[in-house]
Amino acid sequence: MTYHFETQCIHGDRTKEQAHPYGAVAVPIYQTATFSHPGIGHSTGYDYTRESNPTRTELEKMMSGLEQAEDTVACTTGMAAISLLMELFSSGDHWVCSEDLYGGSVRIFDSMGKKRGLEFSYVNTADLAATEAAIQENTKVLYIETPSNPTMQITDLRAVRKLADKYGLLVAVDNTFLSPYFQKPLTLGADFVVHSGTKFLGGHNDTLAGFLCTGNKDYVEKIRYIYKTCGSCLSPFDSFLLIRGLKTLAVRMEQQQKNAKKIAEWLRTQPKIKSVYYVGLPDHPGYEVNANQTSGAGSMISFQVDSEETARTLLEKVQLITYAESLGGVESLVTYPMLQTHGDVPKDVRERLGITEDFLRLSVGIEHVEDLIADLEQALA
């Protein structure tokens, strides 16, 4: 039987937790490094936690169900998941990437990736012609963020899949901003999906995690082999925290999106706000494409204020909203991308993308929206 998304978040693919010892309703934490063998040549199915662990397996199965993946591996961080993805490729392979990309992704590509002999080009993947023009003879993968971080560019994933088929390429999508609740890239043609599970999936700003999901059967065994070899596996306790976070994913995403829309509309009325970047606003350039490939706009807002002084004053004066890196938790966070998430991106690239001294990013939480607006109002005064 196939269950609705909200039910899968809580129960996975079953309605009763009959498989758990002693009838435990919550998933037990198997805090063990190793497992005993029933006999020589026999196994319970679990041998060593670096390879597999029952708590983590439960989480991975849940994520595979939510993303409609063939398989999922849970990693220590989102960066570990991206590093694992890179291991699938060889020296000389070329990637075409969204130019407005999380700064940590750019850092790992331009340092570790290039050290391994991989090559990277960055283009506006919302522009299909520019994306096609960047493809080379040695291109192997199109790496997409949509919405992008932090300027919220939208890439048409169905069009990207057609382009990939034309040149025999793979497609990887960072789905951190929308989560599988609002967007399922594998159903739109992606071969791989990566997540920073630290963000919306965990949802409480209390643990680090990452996921690599694949819809391509040819890569399941390869990923599992590299995964156990590199040892980037999520711990049993952190797996438990992610399972607990997933249970409320749907209700959190709905409330966060509801709050974000009201805040985005309010920001547009403020004299010190020059521009608002929110995919849920009908005049956003990617609004129609996003609406056609997702079921929501999420709760990430970026905005440009009238000066660097206003930006810094807001960061110093917010009281309820926290000035901090990260996103996707129940608490609202405001970030200064120029100094924080995109500090490693070259200045000329940042400024061309609009990530300047007057640019801020807001991750909207589940607090009462009137309290959040009041906090922004006093910080902008």
XYZ file of C-alpha atoms in Angstrom:
381
model
C 0.000 0.000 0.000
C 1.224 3.511 -0.810
C 0.687 6.108 1.895
C 0.482 9.878 1.740
C 3.660 11.882 2.318
C 2.670 12.953 5.845
C 2.090 9.326 6.839
C 5.406 8.218 5.332
C 7.198 10.879 7.376
C 5.976 9.201 10.536
C 5.698 5.511 9.663
C 7.841 4.967 6.601
C 6.153 2.363 4.414
C 4.180 0.671 7.181
C 1.347 1.538 9.540
C 2.556 -0.292 12.674
C 6.046 -0.546 14.145
C 5.755 -4.332 14.579
C 9.377 -4.902 13.547
C 10.813 -2.991 16.506
C 11.850 -5.021 19.555
C 9.369 -5.136 22.427
C 6.845 -3.214 20.332
C 8.781 0.052 20.617
C 6.875 2.859 18.908
C 9.949 5.076 18.526
C 12.865 3.717 16.516
C 15.453 2.255 18.929
C 18.950 3.733 18.926
C 21.349 0.893 18.177
C 24.373 2.567 19.748
C 26.859 -0.137 18.901
C 29.960 -0.233 16.745
C 29.774 -3.923 15.919
C 27.345 -6.868 15.826
C 27.881 -10.483 16.759
C 27.656 -13.294 14.207
C 25.278 -16.218 14.841
C 27.961 -18.522 13.448
C 30.755 -18.783 10.935
C 29.550 -17.503 7.597
C 26.298 -16.239 9.090
C 25.114 -12.687 9.760
C 22.094 -10.963 11.265
C 22.263 -8.595 8.314
C 24.351 -6.154 10.314
C 28.068 -6.587 10.940
C 29.678 -3.206 11.557
C 28.055 0.224 11.939
C 30.334 1.913 9.418
C 28.670 -0.282 6.802
C 25.129 -0.412 8.181
C 23.152 0.075 11.376
C 19.447 -0.649 12.052
C 18.684 2.902 13.202
C 20.358 4.404 10.161
C 18.753 1.865 7.843
C 15.330 2.969 9.098
C 16.228 6.575 8.283
C 17.618 5.725 4.847
C 14.490 3.762 3.937
C 12.316 6.676 5.031
C 14.309 9.104 2.886
C 14.199 6.779 -0.114
C 10.430 6.650 0.230
C 10.080 10.414 0.534
C 12.379 11.154 -2.435
C 11.104 8.123 -4.393
C 14.690 6.911 -4.692
C 16.145 3.498 -5.400
C 18.474 3.938 -2.430
C 19.726 6.559 0.023
C 22.813 6.801 2.197
C 22.859 8.984 5.311
C 26.095 10.893 5.788
C 27.684 12.942 8.546
C 27.002 16.244 6.741
C 25.717 17.591 3.465
C 29.314 18.211 2.431
C 30.111 14.541 3.080
C 27.232 13.618 0.767
C 28.625 15.880 -1.975
C 32.103 14.436 -1.439
C 30.643 10.957 -1.869
C 28.991 12.063 -5.114
C 32.327 13.344 -6.402
C 33.889 9.924 -5.797
C 31.671 8.508 -8.537
C 33.648 10.496 -11.123
C 37.195 10.288 -12.451
C 40.046 12.678 -13.106
C 39.330 14.712 -16.229
C 35.559 14.606 -15.835
C 33.797 17.942 -16.193
C 30.791 19.266 -14.256
C 28.459 22.075 -15.298
C 27.128 23.676 -12.106
C 24.606 26.333 -11.181
C 26.592 29.547 -10.742
C 24.572 30.710 -7.743
C 25.623 27.811 -5.568
C 26.048 27.335 -1.823
C 29.521 28.632 -0.968
C 30.536 25.375 0.693
C 29.793 23.505 -2.529
C 31.979 25.918 -4.486
C 34.727 25.467 -1.894
C 34.721 21.678 -2.065
C 34.561 21.685 -5.870
C 37.349 24.221 -6.343
C 39.650 22.718 -3.718
C 39.156 18.991 -3.197
C 37.402 18.427 -6.516
C 40.061 20.090 -8.621
C 42.765 18.332 -6.589
C 41.192 15.047 -7.713
C 41.369 16.213 -11.312
C 37.706 17.136 -11.741
C 36.808 20.232 -13.742
C 33.977 22.651 -13.018
C 32.152 25.370 -14.942
C 29.572 27.680 -13.365
C 26.664 29.066 -15.374
C 23.151 30.327 -14.847
C 21.378 26.988 -15.265
C 18.061 28.847 -15.402
C 19.307 29.803 -18.884
C 19.144 26.560 -20.873
C 21.117 27.972 -23.812
C 23.946 29.066 -21.503
C 23.908 25.652 -19.854
C 24.166 23.869 -23.180
C 26.977 26.181 -24.300
C 28.989 25.191 -21.215
C 28.880 21.470 -22.046
C 32.224 20.059 -23.200
C 33.319 16.711 -24.619
C 34.374 15.595 -21.139
C 31.236 16.827 -19.347
C 29.661 14.093 -17.247
C 27.139 15.759 -14.950
C 24.870 18.788 -14.604
C 24.831 19.877 -10.943
C 21.786 22.000 -10.101
C 20.503 24.009 -7.165
C 16.907 25.122 -7.495
C 15.972 27.371 -5.804
C 19.598 28.474 -5.752
C 21.404 29.688 -2.668
C 21.036 32.575 -1.985
C 19.516 34.497 -4.942
C 16.700 31.993 -5.538
C 17.247 31.299 -9.237
C 14.955 28.582 -10.594
C 16.118 25.909 -13.035
C 13.666 23.904 -15.124
C 14.538 20.333 -14.150
C 12.519 18.691 -16.919
C 14.340 20.813 -19.503
C 17.669 19.945 -17.882
C 16.815 16.238 -18.143
C 16.136 16.610 -21.882
C 19.446 18.434 -22.303
C 21.255 15.724 -20.330
C 19.733 13.010 -22.519
C 20.876 14.854 -25.630
C 24.506 14.665 -24.469
C 24.416 11.485 -22.375
C 24.896 13.276 -19.049
C 23.894 12.626 -15.462
C 21.880 15.122 -13.415
C 22.431 15.858 -9.732
C 20.205 18.227 -7.740
C 20.714 19.822 -4.350
C 17.198 19.711 -2.886
C 18.022 21.224 0.516
C 15.885 24.363 0.204
C 12.575 22.661 -0.631
C 13.009 19.121 0.738
C 11.039 16.227 -0.782
C 7.890 17.711 0.702
C 7.824 20.451 -1.930
C 10.084 19.041 -4.662
C 11.078 15.557 -5.840
C 13.885 15.947 -8.404
C 14.196 12.209 -9.087
C 10.655 12.170 -10.455
C 11.621 15.064 -12.749
C 14.580 13.208 -14.236
C 17.477 13.683 -11.824
C 19.849 10.771 -11.214
C 21.045 11.979 -7.816
C 19.707 14.195 -5.050
C 21.839 15.622 -2.250
C 20.632 17.188 0.967
C 22.062 18.948 3.915
C 19.947 17.028 6.396
C 21.027 19.587 8.981
C 18.469 21.953 7.525
C 14.755 21.271 6.926
C 14.943 17.497 7.259
C 16.346 17.637 10.799
C 14.483 20.873 11.384
C 15.698 21.775 14.868
C 19.206 23.211 14.424
C 20.582 20.509 16.704
C 22.460 18.024 14.546
C 24.493 17.694 11.356
C 23.564 15.254 8.597
C 23.579 14.774 4.837
C 21.943 12.492 2.283
C 22.795 11.168 -1.141
C 19.749 9.663 -2.854
C 19.870 7.958 -6.228
C 17.147 7.030 -8.660
C 19.636 5.319 -10.967
C 19.908 1.570 -10.244
C 23.333 1.430 -11.911
C 24.830 3.510 -9.105
C 23.313 1.917 -5.989
C 26.087 -0.637 -5.420
C 28.831 1.842 -6.358
C 27.583 4.374 -3.821
C 27.224 1.757 -1.091
C 30.764 0.477 -1.740
C 32.327 3.952 -1.576
C 30.176 4.816 1.435
C 31.412 1.936 3.563
C 34.973 2.458 2.337
C 35.126 6.192 3.100
C 33.224 5.809 6.346
C 31.150 9.001 6.101
C 28.183 7.296 7.781
C 25.746 9.062 10.094
C 25.886 7.915 13.721
C 23.004 5.942 15.261
C 22.059 8.772 17.614
C 22.080 11.410 14.871
C 20.059 9.025 12.700
C 17.500 8.889 15.496
C 17.364 12.694 15.639
C 16.789 12.883 11.882
C 13.993 10.303 12.093
C 12.394 12.373 14.824
C 12.782 15.519 12.730
C 11.208 13.913 9.667
C 8.056 13.116 11.611
C 7.134 16.806 11.645
C 8.597 17.755 8.243
C 5.246 18.310 6.533
C 3.687 20.438 9.249
C 6.869 22.483 9.687
C 7.263 23.148 5.972
C 3.657 24.258 5.662
C 3.856 26.706 8.567
C 7.254 28.028 7.520
C 6.015 28.644 3.989
C 2.880 30.383 5.287
C 5.032 32.673 7.436
C 7.524 33.307 4.632
C 4.887 34.465 2.184
C 3.514 37.024 4.650
C 7.004 38.260 5.526
C 8.031 38.541 1.858
C 4.923 40.587 1.105
C 5.570 42.803 4.136
C 9.218 43.355 3.219
C 8.175 44.698 -0.182
C 6.296 47.523 1.522
C 9.273 48.726 3.564
C 11.154 51.839 2.399
C 14.586 50.453 3.347
C 14.088 47.250 1.315
C 15.214 47.522 -2.325
C 14.544 43.981 -3.555
C 12.936 40.786 -2.247
C 13.892 37.359 -3.609
C 11.154 34.856 -2.782
C 10.002 32.169 -5.182
C 6.435 32.413 -3.899
C 5.950 35.952 -5.217
C 4.144 35.883 -8.585
C 6.551 38.386 -10.143
C 9.607 36.261 -9.323
C 11.184 35.403 -12.726
C 11.132 31.696 -11.909
C 7.657 31.613 -10.374
C 5.915 29.696 -13.180
C 8.698 27.142 -13.639
C 8.868 26.509 -9.908
C 5.086 26.168 -9.691
C 5.154 23.574 -12.485
C 7.762 21.342 -10.869
C 7.061 21.739 -7.148
C 4.158 21.878 -4.731
C 5.429 24.954 -2.884
C 7.881 27.822 -2.645
C 9.421 27.011 0.718
C 10.496 29.478 3.374
C 13.806 30.943 2.215
C 13.835 34.675 1.513
C 16.730 36.873 0.456
C 16.477 40.635 0.335
C 18.545 43.668 -0.497
C 18.442 46.689 1.793
C 19.314 50.278 0.959
C 22.858 50.246 2.346
C 25.541 48.207 4.067
C 24.854 50.199 7.224
C 21.196 49.116 7.211
C 22.215 45.478 6.745
C 24.683 45.546 9.627
C 22.279 47.438 11.875
C 19.544 44.876 11.249
C 21.909 42.023 12.112
C 22.862 43.747 15.367
C 19.310 44.705 16.365
C 17.237 41.570 15.701
C 16.058 40.055 18.978
C 13.721 37.173 18.186
C 15.365 36.275 14.877
C 18.855 34.880 15.377
C 21.875 36.131 13.432
C 23.470 32.812 12.524
C 24.486 30.557 9.679
C 22.371 27.596 8.563
C 18.673 27.421 7.754
C 15.581 25.258 7.832
C 15.072 24.967 11.584
C 12.051 25.896 13.669
C 13.893 29.047 14.757
C 14.142 31.909 12.266
C 17.727 32.739 11.279
C 19.156 35.680 9.362
C 22.469 35.285 7.543
C 24.968 37.665 5.962
C 25.993 35.586 2.895
C 28.869 37.891 1.958
C 30.675 37.042 5.210
C 29.199 33.672 6.107
C 27.837 31.140 3.614
C 29.588 32.635 0.562
C 32.753 34.024 2.092
C 34.899 31.682 -0.035
C 33.305 32.727 -3.309
C 35.533 35.220 -5.185
C 34.402 38.809 -4.642
C 33.873 39.538 -8.324
C 31.658 36.468 -8.683
C 29.679 37.339 -5.550
C 29.078 40.876 -6.686
C 28.060 39.776 -10.179
C 25.470 37.486 -8.591
C 24.255 40.271 -6.313
C 25.676 38.852 -3.068
C 26.856 42.223 -1.819
C 27.247 44.136 1.453
C 23.546 45.057 1.444
C 22.247 41.518 0.799
C 20.721 39.318 3.542
C 19.173 35.846 3.666
C 16.324 34.892 5.981
C 15.308 31.369 6.939
C 11.770 31.678 8.278
C 10.821 29.488 11.223
C 7.541 28.547 12.845
C 7.217 31.403 15.327
C 4.090 33.552 15.129
C 4.478 35.608 11.983
C 3.399 38.857 13.664
C 6.238 38.507 16.166
C 8.732 37.961 13.347
C 7.481 40.995 11.439
C 7.604 43.113 14.592
C 11.213 42.079 15.149
C 12.180 42.989 11.583
C 10.295 46.268 11.892
C 12.174 47.373 15.002
C 15.493 46.249 13.490
C 14.862 48.344 10.373
C 13.730 51.415 12.318
